[in-house]
Coordinates of C-alpha atoms in Angstrom, one line a residue:
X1 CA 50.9 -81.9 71.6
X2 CA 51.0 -85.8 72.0
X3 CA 54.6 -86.5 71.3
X4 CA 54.1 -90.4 71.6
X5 CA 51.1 -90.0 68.8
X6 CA 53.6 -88.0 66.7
X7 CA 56.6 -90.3 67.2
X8 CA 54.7 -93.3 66.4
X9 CA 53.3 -91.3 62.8
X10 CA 57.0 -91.0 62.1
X11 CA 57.5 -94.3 62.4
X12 CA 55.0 -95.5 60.5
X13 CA 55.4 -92.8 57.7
X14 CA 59.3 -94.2 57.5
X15 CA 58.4 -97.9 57.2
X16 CA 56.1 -97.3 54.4
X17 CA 59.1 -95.2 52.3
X18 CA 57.7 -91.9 52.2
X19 CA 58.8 -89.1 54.1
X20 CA 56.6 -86.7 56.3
X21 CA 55.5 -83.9 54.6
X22 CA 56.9 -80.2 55.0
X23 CA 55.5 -77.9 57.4
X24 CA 55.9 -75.4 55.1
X25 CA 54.3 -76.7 51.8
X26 CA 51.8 -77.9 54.2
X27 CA 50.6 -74.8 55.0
X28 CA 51.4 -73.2 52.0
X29 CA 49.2 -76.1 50.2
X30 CA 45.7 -75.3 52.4
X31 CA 46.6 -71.2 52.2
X32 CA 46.5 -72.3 48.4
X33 CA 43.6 -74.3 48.2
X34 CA 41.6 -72.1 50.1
X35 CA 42.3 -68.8 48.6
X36 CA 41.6 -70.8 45.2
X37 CA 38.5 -72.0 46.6
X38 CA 37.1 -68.8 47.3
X39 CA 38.0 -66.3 44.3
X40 CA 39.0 -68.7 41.8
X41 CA 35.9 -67.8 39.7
X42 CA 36.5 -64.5 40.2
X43 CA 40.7 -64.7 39.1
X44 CA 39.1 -66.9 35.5
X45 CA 37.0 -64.2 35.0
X46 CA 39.4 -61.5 35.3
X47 CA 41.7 -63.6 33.6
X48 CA 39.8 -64.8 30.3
X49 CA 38.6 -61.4 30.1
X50 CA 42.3 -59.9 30.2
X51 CA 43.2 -62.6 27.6
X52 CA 40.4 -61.6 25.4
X53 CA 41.3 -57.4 25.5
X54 CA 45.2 -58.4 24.5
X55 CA 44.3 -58.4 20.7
X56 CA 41.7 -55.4 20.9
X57 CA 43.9 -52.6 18.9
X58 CA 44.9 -55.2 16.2
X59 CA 41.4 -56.5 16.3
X60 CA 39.9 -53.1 16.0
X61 CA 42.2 -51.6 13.5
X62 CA 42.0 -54.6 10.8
X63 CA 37.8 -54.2 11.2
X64 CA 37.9 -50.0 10.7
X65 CA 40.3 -50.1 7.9
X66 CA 38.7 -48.5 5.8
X67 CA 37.9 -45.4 8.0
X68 CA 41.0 -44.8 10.0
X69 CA 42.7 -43.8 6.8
X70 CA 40.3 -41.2 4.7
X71 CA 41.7 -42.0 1.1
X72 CA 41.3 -38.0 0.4
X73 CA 43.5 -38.2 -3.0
X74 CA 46.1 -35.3 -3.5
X75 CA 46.2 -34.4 0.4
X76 CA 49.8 -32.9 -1.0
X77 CA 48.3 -29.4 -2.1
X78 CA 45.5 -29.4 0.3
X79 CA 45.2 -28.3 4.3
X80 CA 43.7 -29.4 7.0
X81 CA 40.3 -27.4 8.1
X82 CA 41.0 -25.2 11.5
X83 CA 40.2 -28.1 14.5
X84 CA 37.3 -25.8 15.3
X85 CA 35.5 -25.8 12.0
X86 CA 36.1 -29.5 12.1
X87 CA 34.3 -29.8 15.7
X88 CA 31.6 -27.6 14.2
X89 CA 31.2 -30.1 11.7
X90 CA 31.0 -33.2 14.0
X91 CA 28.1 -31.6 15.8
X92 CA 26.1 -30.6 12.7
X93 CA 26.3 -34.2 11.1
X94 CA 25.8 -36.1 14.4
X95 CA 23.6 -33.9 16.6
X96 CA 24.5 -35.2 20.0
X97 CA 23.5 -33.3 23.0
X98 CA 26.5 -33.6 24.3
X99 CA 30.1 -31.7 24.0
X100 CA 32.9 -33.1 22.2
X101 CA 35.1 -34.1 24.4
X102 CA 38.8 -34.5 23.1
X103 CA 40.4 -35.4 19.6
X104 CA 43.0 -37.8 18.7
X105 CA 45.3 -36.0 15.9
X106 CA 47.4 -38.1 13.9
X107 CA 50.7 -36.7 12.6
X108 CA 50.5 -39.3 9.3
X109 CA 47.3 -36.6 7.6
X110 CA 46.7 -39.8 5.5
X111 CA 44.8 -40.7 8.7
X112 CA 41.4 -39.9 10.0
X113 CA 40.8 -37.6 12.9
X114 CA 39.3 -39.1 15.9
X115 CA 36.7 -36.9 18.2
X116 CA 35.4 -38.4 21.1
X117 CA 31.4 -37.9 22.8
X118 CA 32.9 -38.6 26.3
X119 CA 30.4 -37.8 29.7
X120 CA 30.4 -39.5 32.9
X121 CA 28.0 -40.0 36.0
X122 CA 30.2 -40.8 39.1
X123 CA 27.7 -41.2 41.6
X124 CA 26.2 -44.6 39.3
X125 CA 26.5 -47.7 40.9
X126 CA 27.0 -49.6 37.2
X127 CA 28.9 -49.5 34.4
X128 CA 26.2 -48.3 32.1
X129 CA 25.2 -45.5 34.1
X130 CA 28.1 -44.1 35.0
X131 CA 29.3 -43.7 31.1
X132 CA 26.8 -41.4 29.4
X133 CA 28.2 -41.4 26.4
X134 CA 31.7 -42.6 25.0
X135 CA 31.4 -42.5 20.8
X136 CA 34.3 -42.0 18.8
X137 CA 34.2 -40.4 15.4
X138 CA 36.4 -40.6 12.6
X139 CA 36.4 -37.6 10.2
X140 CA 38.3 -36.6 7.0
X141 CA 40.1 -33.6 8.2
X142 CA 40.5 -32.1 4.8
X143 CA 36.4 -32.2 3.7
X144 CA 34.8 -32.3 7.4
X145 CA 32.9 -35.5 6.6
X146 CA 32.5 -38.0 9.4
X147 CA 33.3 -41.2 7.5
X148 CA 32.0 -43.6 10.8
X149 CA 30.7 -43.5 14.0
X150 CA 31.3 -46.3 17.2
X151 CA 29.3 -46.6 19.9
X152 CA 32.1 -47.5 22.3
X153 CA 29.8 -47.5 25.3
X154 CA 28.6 -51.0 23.8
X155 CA 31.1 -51.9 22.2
X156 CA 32.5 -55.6 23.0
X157 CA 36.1 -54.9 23.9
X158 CA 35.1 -51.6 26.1
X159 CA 32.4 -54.2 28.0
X160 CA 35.0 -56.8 28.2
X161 CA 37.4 -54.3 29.6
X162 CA 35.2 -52.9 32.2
X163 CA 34.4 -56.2 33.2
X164 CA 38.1 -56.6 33.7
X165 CA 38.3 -53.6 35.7
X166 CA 35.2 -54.0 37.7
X167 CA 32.9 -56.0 37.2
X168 CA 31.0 -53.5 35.1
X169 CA 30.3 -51.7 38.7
X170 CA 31.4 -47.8 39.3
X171 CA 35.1 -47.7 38.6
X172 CA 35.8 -45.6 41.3
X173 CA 35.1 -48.4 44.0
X174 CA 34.6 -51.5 41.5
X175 CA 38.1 -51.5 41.0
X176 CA 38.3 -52.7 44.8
X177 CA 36.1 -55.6 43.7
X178 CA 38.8 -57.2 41.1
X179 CA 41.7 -55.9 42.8
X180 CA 41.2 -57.3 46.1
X181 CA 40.7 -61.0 44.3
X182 CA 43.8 -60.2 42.4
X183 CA 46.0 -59.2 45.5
X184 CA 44.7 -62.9 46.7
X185 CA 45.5 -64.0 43.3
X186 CA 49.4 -63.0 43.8
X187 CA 49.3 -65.3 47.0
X188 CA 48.6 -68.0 45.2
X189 CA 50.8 -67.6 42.5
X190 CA 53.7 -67.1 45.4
X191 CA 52.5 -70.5 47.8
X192 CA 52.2 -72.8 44.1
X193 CA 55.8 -72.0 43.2
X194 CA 56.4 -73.1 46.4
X195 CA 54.4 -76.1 46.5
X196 CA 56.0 -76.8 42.9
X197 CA 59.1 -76.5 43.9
X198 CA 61.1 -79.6 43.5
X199 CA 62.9 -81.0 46.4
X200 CA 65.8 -83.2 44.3
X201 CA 67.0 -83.5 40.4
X202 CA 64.7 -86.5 40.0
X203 CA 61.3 -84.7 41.3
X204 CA 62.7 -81.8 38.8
X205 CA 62.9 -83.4 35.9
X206 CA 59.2 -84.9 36.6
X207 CA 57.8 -81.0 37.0
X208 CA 59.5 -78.9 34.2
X209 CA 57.4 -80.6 31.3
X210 CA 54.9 -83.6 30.9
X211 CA 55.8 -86.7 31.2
X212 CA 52.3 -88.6 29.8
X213 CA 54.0 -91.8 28.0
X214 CA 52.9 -94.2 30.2
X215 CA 50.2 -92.2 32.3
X216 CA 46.0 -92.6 31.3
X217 CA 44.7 -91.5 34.6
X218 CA 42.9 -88.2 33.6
X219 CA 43.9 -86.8 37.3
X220 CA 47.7 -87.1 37.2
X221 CA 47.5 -85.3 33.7
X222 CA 45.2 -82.6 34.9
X223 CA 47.5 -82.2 37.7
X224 CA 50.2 -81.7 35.2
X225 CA 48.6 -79.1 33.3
X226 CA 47.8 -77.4 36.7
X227 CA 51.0 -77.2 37.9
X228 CA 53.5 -77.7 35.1
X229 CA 51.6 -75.1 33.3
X230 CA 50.9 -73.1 35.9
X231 CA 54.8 -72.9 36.9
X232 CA 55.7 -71.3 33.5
X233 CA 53.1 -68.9 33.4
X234 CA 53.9 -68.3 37.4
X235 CA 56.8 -65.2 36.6
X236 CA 54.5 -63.3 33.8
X237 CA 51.4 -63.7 35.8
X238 CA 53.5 -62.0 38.5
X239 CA 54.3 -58.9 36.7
X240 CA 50.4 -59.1 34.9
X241 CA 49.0 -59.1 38.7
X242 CA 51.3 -56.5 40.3
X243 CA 50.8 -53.8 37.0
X244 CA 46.8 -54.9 37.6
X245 CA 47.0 -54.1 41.1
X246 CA 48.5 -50.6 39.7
X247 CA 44.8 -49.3 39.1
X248 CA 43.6 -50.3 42.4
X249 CA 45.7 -49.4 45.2
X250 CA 47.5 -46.4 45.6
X251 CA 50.0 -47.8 47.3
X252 CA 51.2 -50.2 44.4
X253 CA 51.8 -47.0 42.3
X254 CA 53.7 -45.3 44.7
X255 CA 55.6 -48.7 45.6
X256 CA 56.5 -49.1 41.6
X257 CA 57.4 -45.2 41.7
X258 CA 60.0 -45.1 45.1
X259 CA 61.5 -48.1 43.3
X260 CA 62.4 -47.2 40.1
X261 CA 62.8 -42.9 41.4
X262 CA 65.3 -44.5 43.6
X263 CA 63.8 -43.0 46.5
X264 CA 61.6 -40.0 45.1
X265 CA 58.3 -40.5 46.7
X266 CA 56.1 -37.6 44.2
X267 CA 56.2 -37.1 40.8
X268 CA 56.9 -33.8 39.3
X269 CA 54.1 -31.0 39.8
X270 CA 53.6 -28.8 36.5
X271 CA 50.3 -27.5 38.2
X272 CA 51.8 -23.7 38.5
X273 CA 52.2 -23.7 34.8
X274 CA 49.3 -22.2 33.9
X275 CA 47.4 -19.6 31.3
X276 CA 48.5 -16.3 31.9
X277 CA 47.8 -14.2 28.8
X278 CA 44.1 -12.4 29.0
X279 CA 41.0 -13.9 27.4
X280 CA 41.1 -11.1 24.7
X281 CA 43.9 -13.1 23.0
X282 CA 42.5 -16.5 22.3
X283 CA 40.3 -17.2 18.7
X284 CA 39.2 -19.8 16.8
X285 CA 42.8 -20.3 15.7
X286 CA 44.5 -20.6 18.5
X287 CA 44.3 -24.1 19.0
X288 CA 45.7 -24.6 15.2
X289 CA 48.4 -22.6 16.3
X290 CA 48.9 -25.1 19.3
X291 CA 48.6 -28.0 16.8
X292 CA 51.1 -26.6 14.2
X293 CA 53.9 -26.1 17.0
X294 CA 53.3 -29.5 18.5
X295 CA 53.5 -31.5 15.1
X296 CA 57.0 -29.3 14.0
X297 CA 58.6 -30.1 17.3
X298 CA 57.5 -34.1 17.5
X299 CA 57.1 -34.7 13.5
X300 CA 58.2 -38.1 14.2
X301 CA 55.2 -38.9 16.8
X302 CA 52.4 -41.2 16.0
X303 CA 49.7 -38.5 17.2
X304 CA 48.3 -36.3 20.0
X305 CA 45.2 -35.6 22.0
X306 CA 44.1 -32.1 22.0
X307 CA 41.3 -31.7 24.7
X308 CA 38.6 -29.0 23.2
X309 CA 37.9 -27.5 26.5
X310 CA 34.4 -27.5 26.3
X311 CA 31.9 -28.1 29.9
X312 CA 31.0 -31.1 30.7
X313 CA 28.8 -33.4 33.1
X314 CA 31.2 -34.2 35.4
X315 CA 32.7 -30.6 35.5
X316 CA 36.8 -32.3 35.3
X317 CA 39.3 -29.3 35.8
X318 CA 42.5 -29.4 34.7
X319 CA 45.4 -27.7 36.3
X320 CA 46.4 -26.6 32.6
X321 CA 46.3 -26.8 28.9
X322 CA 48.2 -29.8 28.6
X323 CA 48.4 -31.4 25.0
X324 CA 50.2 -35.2 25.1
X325 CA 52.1 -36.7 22.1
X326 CA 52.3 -40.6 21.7
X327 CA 55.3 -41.7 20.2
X328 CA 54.6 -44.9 19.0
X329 CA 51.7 -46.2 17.4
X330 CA 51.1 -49.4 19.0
X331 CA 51.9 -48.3 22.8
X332 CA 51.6 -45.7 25.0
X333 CA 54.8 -46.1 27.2
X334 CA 56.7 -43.0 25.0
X335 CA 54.8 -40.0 25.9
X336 CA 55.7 -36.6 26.1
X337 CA 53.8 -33.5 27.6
X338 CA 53.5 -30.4 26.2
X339 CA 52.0 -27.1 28.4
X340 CA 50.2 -24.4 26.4
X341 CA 49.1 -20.7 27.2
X342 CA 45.3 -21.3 26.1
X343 CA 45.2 -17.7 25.3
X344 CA 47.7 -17.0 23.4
X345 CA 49.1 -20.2 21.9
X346 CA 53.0 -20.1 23.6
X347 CA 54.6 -22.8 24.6
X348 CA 55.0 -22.9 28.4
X349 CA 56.7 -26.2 28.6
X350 CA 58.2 -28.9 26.5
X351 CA 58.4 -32.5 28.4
X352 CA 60.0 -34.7 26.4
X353 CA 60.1 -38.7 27.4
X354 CA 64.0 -38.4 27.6
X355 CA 64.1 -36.3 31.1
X356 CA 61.9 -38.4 32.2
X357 CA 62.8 -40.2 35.5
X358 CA 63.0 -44.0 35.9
X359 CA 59.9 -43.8 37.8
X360 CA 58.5 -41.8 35.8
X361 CA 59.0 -44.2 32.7
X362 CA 57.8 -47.3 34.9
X363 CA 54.4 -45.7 36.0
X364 CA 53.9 -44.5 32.0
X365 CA 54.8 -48.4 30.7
X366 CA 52.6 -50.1 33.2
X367 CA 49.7 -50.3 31.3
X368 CA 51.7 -51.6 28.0
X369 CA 53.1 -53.9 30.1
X370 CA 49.9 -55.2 31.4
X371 CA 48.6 -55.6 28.1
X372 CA 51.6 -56.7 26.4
X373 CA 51.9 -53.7 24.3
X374 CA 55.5 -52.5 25.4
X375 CA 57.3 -54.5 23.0
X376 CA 54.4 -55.0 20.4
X377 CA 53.2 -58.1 19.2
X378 CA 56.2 -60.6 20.6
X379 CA 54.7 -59.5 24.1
X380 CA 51.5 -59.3 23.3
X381 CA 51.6 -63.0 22.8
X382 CA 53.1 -63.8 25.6
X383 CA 50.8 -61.9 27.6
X384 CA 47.7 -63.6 25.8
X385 CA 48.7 -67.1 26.8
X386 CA 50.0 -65.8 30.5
X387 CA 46.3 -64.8 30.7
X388 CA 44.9 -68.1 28.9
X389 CA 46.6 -70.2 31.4
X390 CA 46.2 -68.1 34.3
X391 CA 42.0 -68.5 33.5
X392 CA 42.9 -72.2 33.3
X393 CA 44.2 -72.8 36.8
X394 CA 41.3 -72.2 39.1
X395 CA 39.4 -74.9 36.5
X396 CA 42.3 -77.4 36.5
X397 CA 43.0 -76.5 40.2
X398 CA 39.4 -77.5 40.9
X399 CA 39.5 -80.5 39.3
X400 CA 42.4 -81.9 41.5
X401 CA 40.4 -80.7 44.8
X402 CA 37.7 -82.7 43.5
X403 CA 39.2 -85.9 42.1
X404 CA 41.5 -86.2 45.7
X405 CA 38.0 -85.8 47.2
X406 CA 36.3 -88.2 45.1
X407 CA 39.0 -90.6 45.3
X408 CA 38.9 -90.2 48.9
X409 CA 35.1 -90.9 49.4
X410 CA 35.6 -93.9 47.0
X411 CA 34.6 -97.1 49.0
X412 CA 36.7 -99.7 49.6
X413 CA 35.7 -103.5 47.7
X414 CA 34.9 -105.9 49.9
X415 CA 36.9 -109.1 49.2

């Protein structure tokens, strides 16, 4: 290194009033501008596509109104048909040639049952080959009669959230695709609070809001939005990233888990709970009998999934007849696991939410907290405009490469 070369830069750099810049922010500016250069398409995508999915259960509930509750009058003296005359009844008035999958049971019978057409591929490459089928059908469970079918396949906030996901590529290694931009995406979020970062109390109050009074140059505004913006958004974008990177890398999961287990590095194994009454025992009715104990132990639950057992394409086993019960109807964070003898109906373990772990409870809230759900609508809000802005950054962050480039190449007037 040229010490003379560098001494005289100082020099010159100190009789013109400014100050040499920070090796730090220095680096921490091209590490920025670079990783923005290279996935920032790819981070607005995932972004605006996350923003768009925020709204999708308030969205989809206000549009199906008028199916997800049945309106069978006098529901007071009647019962519900056995689950498996209901199934049979699915099948007849939809003749798919697939099995039904699972069924969402609400614990409010005012409320439509839910059965779900649910078969994979794993070894396609895309999105729309690797789901089959994925319909959802909402049935009166008093009369049988399927009051409306979706094709959720096609359906605009399933696309948008495999896009989200993937790319609309095979989950099992798309996920790589969007996660690895996202990991990138958490660099940048680190290295432009550090570039942000104010040096003195004057600089400060310049970069916690805009200060456009006297200021028409469309760059030092859209530099502002960029980073003023981008500051505030900075801490939610941080826990929207990391709860992303959740469903990519294994590692993230078990990170969240040791953290919150204090220590524990695997979560509890339930797999040797399993069927041991003979075949003989189970009928038609023993999954009603399942039904009837779950709904008078958790009558205060929002509903369950009941899975119907039946073979499908991607022959999914599962250690053992597990039924789960969601607490709250606009999250999933309060779950609770119930184990059944498939044969004869007995209850083989109860686990509620409350003897949970910590860990436990922070791997079952990361998707709520990803989408905002975990506190309803408050953080659902605040999620969609994390999400807005973070889709706004790689544009506005473009914009300043471009206009310090432009201005650069601008040639100098001849006097």
């Amino acid at each position: 290194m040229d010490t003379g070369n560098a001494s005289a830069s100082v020099s010159r750099a100190n009789r013109n009033g400014k100050k040499t810049p920070d090796f730090f922010k220095k680096w921490a500016s091209r590490l920025h501008l670079w990783l923005g250069m290279t996935v920032g398409i790819l981070v607005f995508i995932i972004s605006i596509t996350g923003c768009l999915y925020v709204f999708k259960d308030e969205i989809e509930n206000q549009l199906r109104k008028n199916v997800i509750f049945h309106h069978e009058p006098s529901i007071e003296t009647k019962a519900v048909l056995p689950l498996r005359t209901l199934e049979a009844k699915v099948r007849e008035q939809c003749r798919e040639p697939y099995n039904i999958h699972w069924v969402n049971v609400p614990i409010d019978k005012r409320r439509a049952y839910q059965f779900f057409y649910y078969e994979t591929n794993p070894r396609a490459w895309n999105y729309f080959g690797e789901y089959i089928i994925y319909k959802s059908v909402y049935v009166n469970p008093f009369t049988g009669k399927v009051l409306a079918v979706y094709d959720e396949k096609n359906g605009f906030f399933s696309i948008v959230k495999i896009i989200h996901w993937s790319f609309l590529l095979n989950s099992e290694w798309g996920k790589y695709v969007t996660g690895i931009p996202v990991l990138i995406f958490l660099i940048m979020i680190i290295t432009g609070i550090i570039l942000w970062w104010p040096k003195n109390k004057k600089a400060r109050k310049q970069r916690f809001w805009f200060q456009w009074k006297n200021v028409k140059a469309w760059r030092r505004k859209n530099y502002d939005l960029h980073s003023i913006l981008g500051f505030y958004a900075s801490f939610i974008a941080l826990i929207l990233a990391i709860t992303g990177l959740f469903y990519a890398f294994a590692f993230i999961q078990q990170a969240i888990y040791f953290s919150f287990s204090g220590g524990k590095t695997s979560l509890p194994d339930f797999s040797q709970i399993t069927t041991k009454a003979p075949d003989s025992l189970r009928n038609a009715h023993t999954i009603d009998k399942i039904c009837q104990q779950v709904e008078t132990l958790y009558p205060t639950a929002f509903s369950y999934s009941v899975d119907l057992g039946n073979e499908h394409l991607d022959s999914h086993e599962h250690p053992n007849f597990s039924i789960y019960v969601k607490q709250l109807g606009y999250s999933y964070h309060i779950m609770h696991q119930l184990i059944f003898d498939e044969n004869s109906g007995a209850l083989l373990k109860n686990y509620n939410y409350k003897e949970k772990n910590l860990g436990e409870k922070a791997i079952g809230a990361n998707y709520d907290v990803h989408v905002g759900a975990i506190l309803g609508l408050p953080t659902k809000i605040i999620a969609f405009i994390a999400s807005l802005i973070c889709a706004s950054l790689p544009v506005t962050g473009f914009l300043v490469w471009y206009g310090r480039r432009r201005k650069k190449k601008k040639p100098k007037r001849v006097v």
